[in-house]
Amino acid sequence: MKAVIIEEFGAPVQLREVEPQPVSPCEVRIEVGASGICHSDYSIASGQYPAMTIPLVLGHEGAGRVIEVGSAVRRVAPGDRVICTFVPACGICWQCLSGRSHLCETNGKVEKPKLMYDGRLIAALSGLGTMAPLMTVHETNVVKVETDLPDEQLALIGCGITTGVGSALWTARVEPGASVAIFGCGGVGLAVLQGARIAGAAELIAVDPFASKREMALAMGATHAIDPTAEDPVARIREITRGRGAEYTFEVISTPATMRQTYDAACNGGTATMVGSLSPSLELALPANGIHLTGKRLLGSAYGSAQVQRDMPRLVALAEAGRLDVGSMVSRRISLGEVNEAFDAMKRGEVVRSVITSF
Ligand SMILES: [Zn+2]
Ligand SMILES: [Zn+2]
């Protein structure tokens, strides 16, 4: 089969012939139905995390159907529809038992080389590798869902939707009537916005340099949209919130500068949540004295603090009920060979999500 592979950081990704390996006792073979193109895929391919071992099969936002299970698998059976989770939820480690499966201690430890490529075994991103027609993953990396939603929507729940909606609902715990500001309205940012809307936020302020994304944010329930290239977003957010700042702010752009703006735009006692994924070499500068005086809370959002086995089915239910709009986030349907073009479209701000639906 052909899979999308990173052969060299910073170079275009390649469509190459790979051979899946036999399913081991705790593994599940999945026929991939759809794979989203997430910004993290581009960041990894472009070399933002140079410690990662390449060649590597790309893709971490996917959904499909189980076609084979190992002898010890108990969670799913052939025929089940599943969403892949890029953080496993083992259910028995200290973090999982503490109600934090998004920080499962087996993360990174259940991965192993999975595909034969060019005479050697290579790994797949996050133990998944959704940019291929078939995936062989550990059973703790799948969540069974019972639904008729199309795979292209389920795939987005694998990363962008869960990360974004979860940041509002389960990391920051936005309250009804609250004011919310979101820096960045790509796939994850729009999902944060929808999460805050579902939570009942009153003021929903979207910040994005692309007019198309601001329009989409307004269509999805934003009450205000700010172009940060035309005005100071922090000053404008304070103006909208009667000089105070927003009660909940979110950073989904992934730069230290916008992280600082996100902190500054929160009101005293407010909550600033960092969702964006940055290069490990970057640091964030904050006013040291202001931290205790302002009483602000600074939170990190890992996978939207979602307990995937419980929460992914809930997100599916919200989508089925029409309260979470996943369909509008699918901007383009592409084939496996069009990932580089999809990266370019993403960089130009043309798409919320391109989704591979043709393998
Ligand atoms: Zn992602
Ligand atoms: Zn665990």
mmCIF file of C-alpha atoms and ligand atoms in Angstrom:
data_model
loop_
_atom_site.group_PDB
_atom_site.id
_atom_site.type_symbol
_atom_site.label_atom_id
_atom_site.label_comp_id
_atom_site.label_asym_id
_atom_site.label_seq_id
_atom_site.Cartn_x
_atom_site.Cartn_y
_atom_site.Cartn_z
ATOM 1 C CA MET A 1 0.000 0.000 0.000
ATOM 2 C CA LYS A 2 1.062 3.629 -0.387
ATOM 3 C CA ALA A 3 1.537 5.885 2.659
ATOM 4 C CA VAL A 4 2.559 9.506 3.186
ATOM 5 C CA ILE A 5 6.093 9.572 4.581
ATOM 6 C CA ILE A 6 8.482 12.201 5.917
ATOM 7 C CA GLU A 7 11.844 11.333 4.406
ATOM 8 C CA GLU A 8 13.575 14.631 5.059
ATOM 9 C CA PHE A 9 12.606 17.501 7.366
ATOM 10 C CA GLY A 10 11.665 20.641 5.444
ATOM 11 C CA ALA A 11 11.222 18.777 2.154
ATOM 12 C CA PRO A 12 7.866 17.838 0.591
ATOM 13 C CA VAL A 13 6.349 14.664 2.055
ATOM 14 C CA GLN A 14 6.407 11.613 -0.208
ATOM 15 C CA LEU A 15 3.882 8.985 -1.214
ATOM 16 C CA ARG A 16 5.789 5.693 -0.865
ATOM 17 C CA GLU A 17 5.123 1.969 -0.943
ATOM 18 C CA VAL A 18 5.085 0.424 2.563
ATOM 19 C CA GLU A 19 4.146 -3.003 3.856
ATOM 20 C CA PRO A 20 2.032 -3.393 7.030
ATOM 21 C CA GLN A 21 3.314 -5.952 9.553
ATOM 22 C CA PRO A 22 1.276 -8.735 11.202
ATOM 23 C CA VAL A 23 -1.082 -7.635 13.990
ATOM 24 C CA SER A 24 0.428 -8.433 17.412
ATOM 25 C CA PRO A 25 -1.748 -9.536 20.411
ATOM 26 C CA CYS A 26 -2.701 -6.034 21.677
ATOM 27 C CA GLU A 27 -3.001 -4.399 18.265
ATOM 28 C CA VAL A 28 -5.868 -3.500 15.983
ATOM 29 C CA ARG A 29 -5.843 -3.184 12.199
ATOM 30 C CA ILE A 30 -7.962 -0.350 10.880
ATOM 31 C CA GLU A 31 -9.145 0.473 7.406
ATOM 32 C CA VAL A 32 -8.768 4.238 7.417
ATOM 33 C CA GLY A 33 -11.876 6.077 6.234
ATOM 34 C CA ALA A 34 -10.577 9.634 6.555
ATOM 35 C CA SER A 35 -7.514 11.522 7.754
ATOM 36 C CA GLY A 36 -7.421 15.219 8.525
ATOM 37 C CA ILE A 37 -4.441 17.409 7.662
ATOM 38 C CA CYS A 38 -3.607 19.070 10.974
ATOM 39 C CA HIS A 39 -1.157 21.928 11.404
ATOM 40 C CA SER A 40 0.935 19.688 13.658
ATOM 41 C CA ASP A 41 1.537 17.351 10.709
ATOM 42 C CA TYR A 42 3.063 20.263 8.848
ATOM 43 C CA SER A 43 5.086 21.402 11.876
ATOM 44 C CA ILE A 44 6.561 17.919 12.234
ATOM 45 C CA ALA A 45 7.276 17.548 8.502
ATOM 46 C CA SER A 46 8.952 20.940 8.424
ATOM 47 C CA GLY A 47 11.319 19.965 11.248
ATOM 48 C CA GLN A 48 9.918 21.773 14.274
ATOM 49 C CA TYR A 49 10.645 18.652 16.330
ATOM 50 C CA PRO A 50 14.023 17.576 14.934
ATOM 51 C CA ALA A 51 14.465 14.831 17.565
ATOM 52 C CA MET A 52 11.765 12.759 15.877
ATOM 53 C CA THR A 53 13.032 9.702 14.018
ATOM 54 C CA ILE A 54 12.472 9.658 10.266
ATOM 55 C CA PRO A 55 11.400 8.161 7.899
ATOM 56 C CA LEU A 56 8.007 8.325 9.551
ATOM 57 C CA VAL A 57 4.456 7.675 8.327
ATOM 58 C CA LEU A 58 2.522 10.909 8.847
ATOM 59 C CA GLY A 59 -0.984 11.576 10.173
ATOM 60 C CA HIS A 60 -2.571 11.598 13.631
ATOM 61 C CA GLU A 61 -6.177 12.711 12.979
ATOM 62 C CA GLY A 62 -8.152 9.771 11.650
ATOM 63 C CA ALA A 63 -11.099 7.438 11.841
ATOM 64 C CA GLY A 64 -12.098 4.193 10.233
ATOM 65 C CA ARG A 65 -13.284 0.649 10.729
ATOM 66 C CA VAL A 66 -11.627 -2.243 12.578
ATOM 67 C CA ILE A 67 -10.840 -5.108 10.201
ATOM 68 C CA GLU A 68 -8.638 -7.329 12.376
ATOM 69 C CA VAL A 69 -7.756 -7.598 16.086
ATOM 70 C CA GLY A 70 -4.922 -9.287 17.964
ATOM 71 C CA SER A 71 -5.592 -12.275 20.230
ATOM 72 C CA ALA A 72 -5.562 -10.185 23.453
ATOM 73 C CA VAL A 73 -7.710 -7.270 22.243
ATOM 74 C CA ARG A 74 -10.873 -6.777 24.321
ATOM 75 C CA ARG A 75 -11.934 -3.191 23.580
ATOM 76 C CA VAL A 76 -13.029 -3.493 19.960
ATOM 77 C CA ALA A 77 -13.988 -6.127 17.409
ATOM 78 C CA PRO A 78 -13.896 -6.331 13.605
ATOM 79 C CA GLY A 79 -16.588 -4.115 12.104
ATOM 80 C CA ASP A 80 -16.479 -1.493 14.867
ATOM 81 C CA ARG A 81 -16.174 2.134 13.831
ATOM 82 C CA VAL A 82 -13.371 3.882 15.693
ATOM 83 C CA ILE A 83 -11.770 7.273 16.157
ATOM 84 C CA CYS A 84 -8.016 7.168 16.665
ATOM 85 C CA THR A 85 -6.552 8.897 19.691
ATOM 86 C CA PHE A 86 -2.956 10.120 19.422
ATOM 87 C CA VAL A 87 -2.574 9.879 23.192
ATOM 88 C CA PRO A 88 -3.373 6.325 24.320
ATOM 89 C CA ALA A 89 -5.695 5.927 27.293
ATOM 90 C CA CYS A 90 -4.565 2.720 28.988
ATOM 91 C CA GLY A 91 -7.050 3.063 31.847
ATOM 92 C CA ILE A 92 -4.708 1.580 34.483
ATOM 93 C CA CYS A 93 -1.712 3.927 34.896
ATOM 94 C CA TRP A 94 -1.465 6.504 37.694
ATOM 95 C CA GLN A 95 -2.621 9.389 35.464
ATOM 96 C CA CYS A 96 -5.538 7.454 33.932
ATOM 97 C CA LEU A 97 -6.669 6.352 37.399
ATOM 98 C CA SER A 98 -6.391 9.977 38.562
ATOM 99 C CA GLY A 99 -8.870 11.069 35.902
ATOM 100 C CA ARG A 100 -6.215 12.418 33.533
ATOM 101 C CA SER A 101 -6.067 9.952 30.669
ATOM 102 C CA HIS A 102 -4.954 12.832 28.417
ATOM 103 C CA LEU A 103 -1.618 12.497 30.228
ATOM 104 C CA CYS A 104 -1.561 8.668 30.126
ATOM 105 C CA GLU A 105 1.846 7.397 31.199
ATOM 106 C CA THR A 106 1.976 4.839 28.416
ATOM 107 C CA ASN A 107 2.084 7.676 25.851
ATOM 108 C CA GLY A 108 5.121 7.131 23.662
ATOM 109 C CA LYS A 109 5.792 3.732 25.225
ATOM 110 C CA VAL A 110 3.444 1.541 23.219
ATOM 111 C CA GLU A 111 4.771 2.691 19.867
ATOM 112 C CA LYS A 112 7.072 0.475 17.894
ATOM 113 C CA PRO A 113 8.157 0.118 14.290
ATOM 114 C CA LYS A 114 5.122 -0.950 12.321
ATOM 115 C CA LEU A 115 5.721 -0.792 8.612
ATOM 116 C CA MET A 116 8.347 -2.174 6.285
ATOM 117 C CA TYR A 117 9.745 0.519 4.051
ATOM 118 C CA ASP A 118 12.710 0.231 1.763
ATOM 119 C CA GLY A 119 13.988 -2.890 3.562
ATOM 120 C CA ARG A 120 13.635 -1.609 7.156
ATOM 121 C CA LEU A 121 10.938 -1.170 9.786
ATOM 122 C CA ILE A 122 9.742 2.391 10.307
ATOM 123 C CA ALA A 123 7.356 3.970 12.809
ATOM 124 C CA ALA A 124 4.128 5.896 12.350
ATOM 125 C CA LEU A 125 3.424 9.281 13.949
ATOM 126 C CA SER A 126 2.016 8.943 17.496
ATOM 127 C CA GLY A 127 1.726 5.204 16.904
ATOM 128 C CA LEU A 128 -1.008 5.964 14.348
ATOM 129 C CA GLY A 129 0.005 7.053 10.845
ATOM 130 C CA THR A 130 -3.455 7.939 9.561
ATOM 131 C CA MET A 131 -2.191 8.970 6.110
ATOM 132 C CA ALA A 132 -2.327 5.436 4.763
ATOM 133 C CA PRO A 133 -5.157 3.103 3.711
ATOM 134 C CA LEU A 134 -4.441 0.757 6.650
ATOM 135 C CA MET A 135 -3.196 1.413 10.171
ATOM 136 C CA THR A 136 -1.999 -1.017 12.815
ATOM 137 C CA VAL A 137 -2.331 0.557 16.260
ATOM 138 C CA HIS A 138 -2.388 -0.428 19.927
ATOM 139 C CA GLU A 139 -5.913 -1.039 21.224
ATOM 140 C CA THR A 140 -5.498 1.845 23.696
ATOM 141 C CA ASN A 141 -5.229 4.197 20.694
ATOM 142 C CA VAL A 142 -8.790 3.671 19.493
ATOM 143 C CA VAL A 143 -12.184 4.786 20.758
ATOM 144 C CA LYS A 144 -15.244 2.862 19.612
ATOM 145 C CA VAL A 145 -18.142 5.034 18.451
ATOM 146 C CA GLU A 146 -21.671 4.014 17.491
ATOM 147 C CA THR A 147 -22.868 6.562 14.962
ATOM 148 C CA ASP A 148 -23.780 7.188 11.342
ATOM 149 C CA LEU A 149 -21.662 10.351 11.059
ATOM 150 C CA PRO A 150 -19.294 10.221 8.066
ATOM 151 C CA ASP A 151 -15.645 9.267 8.643
ATOM 152 C CA GLU A 152 -14.504 12.745 7.565
ATOM 153 C CA GLN A 153 -16.264 14.203 10.625
ATOM 154 C CA LEU A 154 -15.119 11.457 12.977
ATOM 155 C CA ALA A 155 -11.533 12.002 11.805
ATOM 156 C CA LEU A 156 -11.621 15.628 12.957
ATOM 157 C CA ILE A 157 -12.737 14.479 16.402
ATOM 158 C CA GLY A 158 -9.429 12.585 16.499
ATOM 159 C CA CYS A 159 -7.482 15.821 17.004
ATOM 160 C CA GLY A 160 -8.793 19.284 16.163
ATOM 161 C CA ILE A 161 -12.322 19.007 17.548
ATOM 162 C CA THR A 162 -11.353 17.229 20.764
ATOM 163 C CA THR A 163 -8.408 19.548 21.395
ATOM 164 C CA GLY A 164 -10.436 22.696 20.744
ATOM 165 C CA VAL A 165 -13.847 21.890 22.199
ATOM 166 C CA GLY A 166 -12.125 20.152 25.109
ATOM 167 C CA SER A 167 -9.987 23.214 25.857
ATOM 168 C CA ALA A 168 -13.162 25.211 26.464
ATOM 169 C CA LEU A 169 -15.214 22.490 28.188
ATOM 170 C CA TRP A 170 -12.679 20.425 30.112
ATOM 171 C CA THR A 171 -9.456 22.447 30.453
ATOM 172 C CA ALA A 172 -10.729 25.986 31.094
ATOM 173 C CA ARG A 173 -14.295 24.964 32.034
ATOM 174 C CA VAL A 174 -15.931 28.044 30.515
ATOM 175 C CA GLU A 175 -19.049 29.093 32.432
ATOM 176 C CA PRO A 176 -22.429 30.248 31.085
ATOM 177 C CA GLY A 177 -22.502 33.997 30.509
ATOM 178 C CA ALA A 178 -18.713 34.361 30.497
ATOM 179 C CA SER A 179 -16.606 36.454 28.124
ATOM 180 C CA VAL A 180 -14.181 34.503 25.923
ATOM 181 C CA ALA A 181 -11.424 35.557 23.511
ATOM 182 C CA ILE A 182 -9.702 33.176 21.103
ATOM 183 C CA PHE A 183 -6.422 33.957 19.342
ATOM 184 C CA GLY A 184 -6.403 31.920 16.131
ATOM 185 C CA CYS A 185 -9.406 30.609 14.204
ATOM 186 C CA GLY A 186 -8.080 27.642 12.250
ATOM 187 C CA GLY A 187 -9.554 24.200 12.846
ATOM 188 C CA VAL A 188 -8.639 24.027 16.524
ATOM 189 C CA GLY A 189 -9.484 27.684 17.228
ATOM 190 C CA LEU A 190 -12.948 27.328 15.684
ATOM 191 C CA ALA A 191 -13.424 24.208 17.796
ATOM 192 C CA VAL A 192 -12.508 26.213 20.932
ATOM 193 C CA LEU A 193 -15.086 28.772 19.821
ATOM 194 C CA GLN A 194 -17.732 26.093 19.415
ATOM 195 C CA GLY A 195 -16.841 24.612 22.804
ATOM 196 C CA ALA A 196 -17.245 28.015 24.443
ATOM 197 C CA ARG A 197 -20.568 28.499 22.634
ATOM 198 C CA ILE A 198 -21.778 25.081 23.828
ATOM 199 C CA ALA A 199 -20.700 26.066 27.365
ATOM 200 C CA GLY A 200 -22.925 29.152 27.090
ATOM 201 C CA ALA A 201 -20.378 31.965 26.782
ATOM 202 C CA ALA A 202 -22.022 35.365 26.247
ATOM 203 C CA GLU A 203 -19.218 37.285 24.545
ATOM 204 C CA LEU A 204 -17.170 35.311 22.028
ATOM 205 C CA ILE A 205 -14.295 37.300 20.564
ATOM 206 C CA ALA A 206 -12.361 35.794 17.638
ATOM 207 C CA VAL A 207 -8.900 37.078 16.677
ATOM 208 C CA ASP A 208 -7.402 36.059 13.316
ATOM 209 C CA PRO A 209 -5.461 37.842 10.557
ATOM 210 C CA PHE A 210 -7.392 36.018 7.774
ATOM 211 C CA ALA A 211 -10.728 37.608 6.805
ATOM 212 C CA SER A 212 -12.121 34.217 5.711
ATOM 213 C CA LYS A 213 -11.486 32.761 9.168
ATOM 214 C CA ARG A 214 -13.009 35.750 10.939
ATOM 215 C CA GLU A 215 -16.109 35.320 8.767
ATOM 216 C CA MET A 216 -16.268 31.638 9.623
ATOM 217 C CA ALA A 217 -15.884 32.458 13.322
ATOM 218 C CA LEU A 218 -18.799 34.906 13.117
ATOM 219 C CA ALA A 219 -20.874 32.255 11.316
ATOM 220 C CA MET A 220 -20.102 29.801 14.120
ATOM 221 C CA GLY A 221 -21.254 32.102 16.894
ATOM 222 C CA ALA A 222 -18.505 34.671 17.523
ATOM 223 C CA THR A 223 -19.973 37.987 18.670
ATOM 224 C CA HIS A 224 -16.875 40.008 17.677
ATOM 225 C CA ALA A 225 -14.008 39.447 15.228
ATOM 226 C CA ILE A 226 -10.683 41.265 15.437
ATOM 227 C CA ASP A 227 -8.025 41.610 12.738
ATOM 228 C CA PRO A 228 -4.737 41.715 14.716
ATOM 229 C CA THR A 229 -2.909 43.257 11.742
ATOM 230 C CA ALA A 230 -5.281 46.249 11.782
ATOM 231 C CA GLU A 231 -5.563 46.947 15.526
ATOM 232 C CA ASP A 232 -4.092 45.894 18.875
ATOM 233 C CA PRO A 233 -6.176 42.838 19.798
ATOM 234 C CA VAL A 234 -5.497 43.138 23.542
ATOM 235 C CA ALA A 235 -6.677 46.766 23.645
ATOM 236 C CA ARG A 236 -9.749 45.907 21.569
ATOM 237 C CA ILE A 237 -10.644 42.925 23.796
ATOM 238 C CA ARG A 238 -10.391 45.208 26.855
ATOM 239 C CA GLU A 239 -12.642 47.751 25.147
ATOM 240 C CA ILE A 240 -15.269 45.084 24.364
ATOM 241 C CA THR A 241 -15.132 43.781 27.944
ATOM 242 C CA ARG A 242 -15.620 47.174 29.640
ATOM 243 C CA GLY A 243 -11.913 47.641 30.257
ATOM 244 C CA ARG A 244 -11.416 44.367 32.113
ATOM 245 C CA GLY A 245 -10.243 41.744 29.636
ATOM 246 C CA ALA A 246 -11.970 38.449 28.886
ATOM 247 C CA GLU A 247 -12.684 35.907 31.611
ATOM 248 C CA TYR A 248 -11.356 33.080 29.449
ATOM 249 C CA THR A 249 -8.699 33.539 26.761
ATOM 250 C CA PHE A 250 -7.225 30.878 24.481
ATOM 251 C CA GLU A 251 -4.051 30.765 22.392
ATOM 252 C CA VAL A 252 -4.300 28.619 19.263
ATOM 253 C CA ILE A 253 -1.716 30.264 16.980
ATOM 254 C CA SER A 254 1.478 28.846 18.518
ATOM 255 C CA THR A 255 3.831 31.791 18.927
ATOM 256 C CA PRO A 256 5.308 33.227 22.148
ATOM 257 C CA ALA A 257 3.999 36.676 21.113
ATOM 258 C CA THR A 258 0.383 35.532 20.843
ATOM 259 C CA MET A 259 0.764 33.513 24.060
ATOM 260 C CA ARG A 260 1.750 36.740 25.806
ATOM 261 C CA GLN A 261 -1.214 38.568 24.233
ATOM 262 C CA THR A 262 -3.496 35.770 25.400
ATOM 263 C CA TYR A 263 -2.223 36.184 28.960
ATOM 264 C CA ASP A 264 -2.498 39.988 28.782
ATOM 265 C CA ALA A 265 -6.036 39.846 27.328
ATOM 266 C CA ALA A 266 -7.391 37.878 30.315
ATOM 267 C CA CYS A 267 -9.107 39.909 33.027
ATOM 268 C CA ASN A 268 -7.804 39.904 36.591
ATOM 269 C CA GLY A 269 -8.752 36.528 38.018
ATOM 270 C CA GLY A 270 -9.330 35.262 34.489
ATOM 271 C CA THR A 271 -8.045 32.082 32.887
ATOM 272 C CA ALA A 272 -5.574 32.042 29.978
ATOM 273 C CA THR A 273 -5.363 28.642 28.289
ATOM 274 C CA MET A 274 -2.483 27.715 26.001
ATOM 275 C CA VAL A 275 -3.590 25.298 23.303
ATOM 276 C CA GLY A 276 -0.956 25.901 20.607
ATOM 277 C CA SER A 277 1.974 23.565 20.087
ATOM 278 C CA LEU A 278 5.354 25.313 19.907
ATOM 279 C CA SER A 279 8.908 24.291 19.120
ATOM 280 C CA PRO A 280 10.673 22.995 22.282
ATOM 281 C CA SER A 281 13.372 25.671 21.847
ATOM 282 C CA LEU A 282 10.979 28.605 22.457
ATOM 283 C CA GLU A 283 10.264 30.268 25.807
ATOM 284 C CA LEU A 284 7.466 32.500 27.070
ATOM 285 C CA ALA A 285 8.200 35.760 28.954
ATOM 286 C CA LEU A 286 5.626 37.008 31.476
ATOM 287 C CA PRO A 287 5.644 39.999 33.849
ATOM 288 C CA ALA A 288 6.948 38.312 37.037
ATOM 289 C CA ASN A 289 5.344 40.706 39.489
ATOM 290 C CA GLY A 290 1.985 40.736 37.771
ATOM 291 C CA ILE A 291 1.358 37.054 38.192
ATOM 292 C CA HIS A 292 0.291 37.143 41.845
ATOM 293 C CA LEU A 293 -1.250 40.614 41.674
ATOM 294 C CA THR A 294 -3.566 39.817 38.796
ATOM 295 C CA GLY A 295 -4.643 36.433 40.159
ATOM 296 C CA LYS A 296 -4.747 35.088 36.616
ATOM 297 C CA ARG A 297 -4.679 31.381 35.993
ATOM 298 C CA LEU A 298 -2.404 30.099 33.226
ATOM 299 C CA LEU A 299 -3.432 26.652 31.988
ATOM 300 C CA GLY A 300 -1.899 24.257 29.483
ATOM 301 C CA SER A 301 -4.325 22.275 27.378
ATOM 302 C CA ALA A 302 -3.104 18.810 26.410
ATOM 303 C CA TYR A 303 -5.607 17.186 24.022
ATOM 304 C CA GLY A 304 -8.322 19.435 25.489
ATOM 305 C CA SER A 305 -7.970 17.557 28.811
ATOM 306 C CA ALA A 306 -10.355 15.066 27.206
ATOM 307 C CA GLN A 307 -10.934 11.641 28.713
ATOM 308 C CA VAL A 308 -11.186 10.205 25.245
ATOM 309 C CA GLN A 309 -13.104 7.011 26.007
ATOM 310 C CA ARG A 310 -15.836 9.072 27.675
ATOM 311 C CA ASP A 311 -15.558 12.345 25.775
ATOM 312 C CA MET A 312 -15.161 11.384 22.114
ATOM 313 C CA PRO A 313 -18.576 9.643 22.150
ATOM 314 C CA ARG A 314 -19.967 12.802 23.796
ATOM 315 C CA LEU A 315 -18.544 14.957 20.995
ATOM 316 C CA VAL A 316 -20.103 12.578 18.473
ATOM 317 C CA ALA A 317 -23.433 12.981 20.295
ATOM 318 C CA LEU A 318 -23.132 16.778 20.187
ATOM 319 C CA ALA A 319 -22.425 16.623 16.440
ATOM 320 C CA GLU A 320 -25.389 14.276 15.880
ATOM 321 C CA ALA A 321 -27.626 16.643 17.852
ATOM 322 C CA GLY A 322 -26.554 19.553 15.643
ATOM 323 C CA ARG A 323 -25.017 21.426 18.567
ATOM 324 C CA LEU A 324 -21.447 20.956 17.321
ATOM 325 C CA ASP A 325 -20.847 21.783 13.657
ATOM 326 C CA VAL A 326 -18.115 19.454 12.429
ATOM 327 C CA GLY A 327 -19.282 19.281 8.811
ATOM 328 C CA SER A 328 -18.506 22.955 8.114
ATOM 329 C CA MET A 329 -14.916 22.414 9.270
ATOM 330 C CA VAL A 330 -14.255 20.080 6.323
ATOM 331 C CA SER A 331 -13.140 22.563 3.662
ATOM 332 C CA ARG A 332 -11.677 20.176 1.083
ATOM 333 C CA ARG A 333 -11.683 16.457 0.390
ATOM 334 C CA ILE A 334 -8.389 15.305 -1.080
ATOM 335 C CA SER A 335 -6.538 12.161 -2.063
ATOM 336 C CA LEU A 336 -3.487 10.673 -0.361
ATOM 337 C CA GLY A 337 -1.225 12.184 -3.005
ATOM 338 C CA GLU A 338 -2.301 15.795 -2.366
ATOM 339 C CA VAL A 339 -0.890 16.386 1.127
ATOM 340 C CA ASN A 340 1.795 18.888 0.070
ATOM 341 C CA GLU A 341 -0.840 20.974 -1.752
ATOM 342 C CA ALA A 342 -3.003 20.778 1.378
ATOM 343 C CA PHE A 343 -0.102 22.100 3.482
ATOM 344 C CA ASP A 344 0.242 25.042 1.060
ATOM 345 C CA ALA A 345 -3.505 25.791 1.226
ATOM 346 C CA MET A 346 -3.294 25.697 5.034
ATOM 347 C CA LYS A 347 -0.361 28.135 5.087
ATOM 348 C CA ARG A 348 -2.303 30.514 2.839
ATOM 349 C CA GLY A 349 -5.238 30.379 5.268
ATOM 350 C CA GLU A 350 -7.567 28.986 2.583
ATOM 351 C CA VAL A 351 -8.871 26.008 4.517
ATOM 352 C CA VAL A 352 -10.043 25.067 7.972
ATOM 353 C CA ARG A 353 -9.313 21.410 7.279
ATOM 354 C CA SER A 354 -8.391 19.427 4.222
ATOM 355 C CA VAL A 355 -9.366 15.815 4.767
ATOM 356 C CA ILE A 356 -8.022 12.785 2.928
ATOM 357 C CA THR A 357 -11.051 10.757 1.901
ATOM 358 C CA SER A 358 -9.537 8.962 -1.082
ATOM 359 C CA PHE A 359 -6.814 6.401 -0.406
HETATM 360 ZN ZN ZN B 1 -3.483 17.554 15.267
HETATM 361 ZN ZN ZN B 2 -2.828 5.411 31.222
#
